[in-house]
Structures are given as structure tokens and as C-alpha cells.
């Protein structure tokens, strides 16, 4: 676990790049994976704080509450974006169905 905690910033950057890549192809899947990613980061990071580590920018460690708030904010943002994207798809499908029935 210590190895994971030491490499957490690198794993976070890799995860962010992967989620962004997936989001370019499928917004809903990308949003779901992003929300899961940020929950996992919060869990691992919180465990790291319990062991005396910290997460943040170079030379600027975040207090635990700031770190967890950032994770919650990003996770919530992406979950909301996924829901909005899914809902837009549903509405577009309904409109297309109505147009097909009328035409």
C-alpha cells in the first residue's frame, strides 16, 4: 500500500488522462468511470492521510478536508455530467421516435 500511496499523484494523472480519453468516445461511460475514479482516489488518499502521508501540489500539501472536498467536487461534477449526457440521449431518441411516427 505504501508504494501506491507514494505514486498516487502519478496514478491520479494517468487516471485523469484515461478518463478524458474514454470520455471523448462515450460521455456517459467516461463520466461513470470518472466518478468511480474520484471515489477510489478519495478512499486511497484518505488511507494515506491516516498513515501520515499527504496529497497536494509540489511543496503545497492539501489538508485532508480540502483533498476530500476536491475529490467530492470532481466526482459529483462528472456524475452530474454523465446524467445530463444520458438524459440528452434519451430526449434525442424520443424526439427521433416521434418524428419517425409523424413522418
PDB file of C-alpha atoms in Angstrom:
ATOM      1  CA  UNK A   1       0.000   0.000   0.000  1.00  0.00           C
ATOM      2  CA  UNK A   2       2.894   2.374   0.678  1.00  0.00           C
ATOM      3  CA  UNK A   3       4.023   2.037  -2.936  1.00  0.00           C
ATOM      4  CA  UNK A   4       0.543   3.006  -4.144  1.00  0.00           C
ATOM      5  CA  UNK A   5       0.451   5.981  -1.786  1.00  0.00           C
ATOM      6  CA  UNK A   6       3.884   7.194  -2.896  1.00  0.00           C
ATOM      7  CA  UNK A   7       2.839   7.016  -6.544  1.00  0.00           C
ATOM      8  CA  UNK A   8      -0.689   8.378  -6.001  1.00  0.00           C
ATOM      9  CA  UNK A   9      -0.108  11.689  -7.818  1.00  0.00           C
ATOM     10  CA  UNK A  10       1.252   9.821 -10.853  1.00  0.00           C
ATOM     11  CA  UNK A  11      -1.635   7.324 -10.752  1.00  0.00           C
ATOM     12  CA  UNK A  12      -4.063  10.219 -10.499  1.00  0.00           C
ATOM     13  CA  UNK A  13      -2.582  11.876 -13.601  1.00  0.00           C
ATOM     14  CA  UNK A  14      -2.701   8.606 -15.559  1.00  0.00           C
ATOM     15  CA  UNK A  15      -6.293   8.044 -14.431  1.00  0.00           C
ATOM     16  CA  UNK A  16      -7.309  11.531 -15.475  1.00  0.00           C
ATOM     17  CA  UNK A  17      -5.806  11.054 -18.944  1.00  0.00           C
ATOM     18  CA  UNK A  18      -7.519   7.664 -19.363  1.00  0.00           C
ATOM     19  CA  UNK A  19     -10.896   9.028 -18.254  1.00  0.00           C
ATOM     20  CA  UNK A  20     -10.578  12.008 -20.603  1.00  0.00           C
ATOM     21  CA  UNK A  21      -9.717   9.658 -23.460  1.00  0.00           C
ATOM     22  CA  UNK A  22     -12.724   7.435 -22.789  1.00  0.00           C
ATOM     23  CA  UNK A  23     -14.968  10.484 -22.401  1.00  0.00           C
ATOM     24  CA  UNK A  24     -14.104  11.565 -25.939  1.00  0.00           C
ATOM     25  CA  UNK A  25     -15.705   8.376 -27.271  1.00  0.00           C
ATOM     26  CA  UNK A  26     -18.546   7.892 -24.799  1.00  0.00           C
ATOM     27  CA  UNK A  27     -19.509  10.719 -22.460  1.00  0.00           C
ATOM     28  CA  UNK A  28     -21.738   8.628 -20.205  1.00  0.00           C
ATOM     29  CA  UNK A  29     -19.167   5.863 -19.714  1.00  0.00           C
ATOM     30  CA  UNK A  30     -16.422   8.439 -19.198  1.00  0.00           C
ATOM     31  CA  UNK A  31     -18.487  10.217 -16.547  1.00  0.00           C
ATOM     32  CA  UNK A  32     -19.253   6.972 -14.717  1.00  0.00           C
ATOM     33  CA  UNK A  33     -15.602   5.927 -14.770  1.00  0.00           C
ATOM     34  CA  UNK A  34     -14.555   9.386 -13.636  1.00  0.00           C
ATOM     35  CA  UNK A  35     -16.926   9.335 -10.659  1.00  0.00           C
ATOM     36  CA  UNK A  36     -15.625   5.870  -9.700  1.00  0.00           C
ATOM     37  CA  UNK A  37     -12.055   7.077 -10.187  1.00  0.00           C
ATOM     38  CA  UNK A  38     -12.512  10.046  -7.854  1.00  0.00           C
ATOM     39  CA  UNK A  39     -14.184   7.878  -5.213  1.00  0.00           C
ATOM     40  CA  UNK A  40     -11.232   5.479  -5.381  1.00  0.00           C
ATOM     41  CA  UNK A  41      -8.750   8.350  -5.165  1.00  0.00           C
ATOM     42  CA  UNK A  42     -10.579   9.696  -2.117  1.00  0.00           C
ATOM     43  CA  UNK A  43     -10.509   6.281  -0.402  1.00  0.00           C
ATOM     44  CA  UNK A  44      -6.834   5.646  -1.122  1.00  0.00           C
ATOM     45  CA  UNK A  45      -5.877   9.223  -0.306  1.00  0.00           C
ATOM     46  CA  UNK A  46      -7.818   9.145   2.960  1.00  0.00           C
ATOM     47  CA  UNK A  47      -5.992   5.950   3.905  1.00  0.00           C
ATOM     48  CA  UNK A  48      -2.753   7.742   3.099  1.00  0.00           C
ATOM     49  CA  UNK A  49      -3.649  10.603   5.408  1.00  0.00           C
ATOM     50  CA  UNK A  50      -4.313   8.036   8.154  1.00  0.00           C
ATOM     51  CA  UNK A  51      -0.744   6.778   7.667  1.00  0.00           C
ATOM     52  CA  UNK A  52       0.784  10.243   7.807  1.00  0.00           C
ATOM     53  CA  UNK A  53       1.045  10.973   4.078  1.00  0.00           C
ATOM     54  CA  UNK A  54      -0.499  13.926   2.313  1.00  0.00           C
ATOM     55  CA  UNK A  55      -1.658  14.748  -1.195  1.00  0.00           C
ATOM     56  CA  UNK A  56      -1.355  18.059  -2.967  1.00  0.00           C
ATOM     57  CA  UNK A  57       0.774  20.102  -5.264  1.00  0.00           C
ATOM     58  CA  UNK A  58       4.563  20.090  -5.022  1.00  0.00           C
ATOM     59  CA  UNK A  59       5.580  21.927  -1.850  1.00  0.00           C
ATOM     60  CA  UNK A  60       1.905  22.519  -1.008  1.00  0.00           C
ATOM     61  CA  UNK A  61       0.192  19.556   0.675  1.00  0.00           C
ATOM     62  CA  UNK A  62      -3.573  19.817   0.961  1.00  0.00           C
ATOM     63  CA  UNK A  63      -5.240  19.384   4.316  1.00  0.00           C
ATOM     64  CA  UNK A  64      -7.362  16.205   4.364  1.00  0.00           C
ATOM     65  CA  UNK A  65     -10.658  18.074   4.209  1.00  0.00           C
ATOM     66  CA  UNK A  66      -9.516  20.053   1.134  1.00  0.00           C
ATOM     67  CA  UNK A  67      -8.343  16.879  -0.604  1.00  0.00           C
ATOM     68  CA  UNK A  68     -11.615  15.060   0.110  1.00  0.00           C
ATOM     69  CA  UNK A  69     -13.588  18.136  -0.945  1.00  0.00           C
ATOM     70  CA  UNK A  70     -11.762  18.258  -4.265  1.00  0.00           C
ATOM     71  CA  UNK A  71     -12.434  14.551  -4.852  1.00  0.00           C
ATOM     72  CA  UNK A  72     -16.106  15.014  -3.952  1.00  0.00           C
ATOM     73  CA  UNK A  73     -16.390  18.058  -6.205  1.00  0.00           C
ATOM     74  CA  UNK A  74     -14.845  16.341  -9.229  1.00  0.00           C
ATOM     75  CA  UNK A  75     -16.757  13.103  -8.643  1.00  0.00           C
ATOM     76  CA  UNK A  76     -20.036  14.984  -8.294  1.00  0.00           C
ATOM     77  CA  UNK A  77     -19.328  17.123 -11.327  1.00  0.00           C
ATOM     78  CA  UNK A  78     -18.654  14.093 -13.516  1.00  0.00           C
ATOM     79  CA  UNK A  79     -21.617  12.121 -12.163  1.00  0.00           C
ATOM     80  CA  UNK A  80     -23.864  15.093 -12.963  1.00  0.00           C
ATOM     81  CA  UNK A  81     -22.315  15.470 -16.428  1.00  0.00           C
ATOM     82  CA  UNK A  82     -22.929  11.775 -17.087  1.00  0.00           C
ATOM     83  CA  UNK A  83     -26.552  12.045 -16.026  1.00  0.00           C
ATOM     84  CA  UNK A  84     -27.075  15.133 -18.209  1.00  0.00           C
ATOM     85  CA  UNK A  85     -25.470  13.395 -21.194  1.00  0.00           C
ATOM     86  CA  UNK A  86     -27.583  10.261 -20.684  1.00  0.00           C
ATOM     87  CA  UNK A  87     -30.714  12.381 -20.345  1.00  0.00           C
ATOM     88  CA  UNK A  88     -29.923  14.279 -23.567  1.00  0.00           C
ATOM     89  CA  UNK A  89     -29.556  10.967 -25.400  1.00  0.00           C
ATOM     90  CA  UNK A  90     -32.923   9.829 -24.067  1.00  0.00           C
ATOM     91  CA  UNK A  91     -34.599  13.061 -25.175  1.00  0.00           C
ATOM     92  CA  UNK A  92     -32.980  12.887 -28.633  1.00  0.00           C
ATOM     93  CA  UNK A  93     -34.163   9.283 -29.052  1.00  0.00           C
ATOM     94  CA  UNK A  94     -37.693  10.252 -28.020  1.00  0.00           C
ATOM     95  CA  UNK A  95     -37.738  13.142 -30.497  1.00  0.00           C
ATOM     96  CA  UNK A  96     -36.478  10.909 -33.287  1.00  0.00           C
ATOM     97  CA  UNK A  97     -39.140   8.340 -32.482  1.00  0.00           C
ATOM     98  CA  UNK A  98     -41.845  10.993 -32.587  1.00  0.00           C
ATOM     99  CA  UNK A  99     -40.544  12.354 -35.894  1.00  0.00           C
ATOM    100  CA  UNK A 100     -40.496   8.842 -37.360  1.00  0.00           C
ATOM    101  CA  UNK A 101     -44.080   8.224 -36.237  1.00  0.00           C
ATOM    102  CA  UNK A 102     -45.266  11.558 -37.692  1.00  0.00           C
ATOM    103  CA  UNK A 103     -43.344  11.227 -40.960  1.00  0.00           C
TER     104      UNK A 103
END
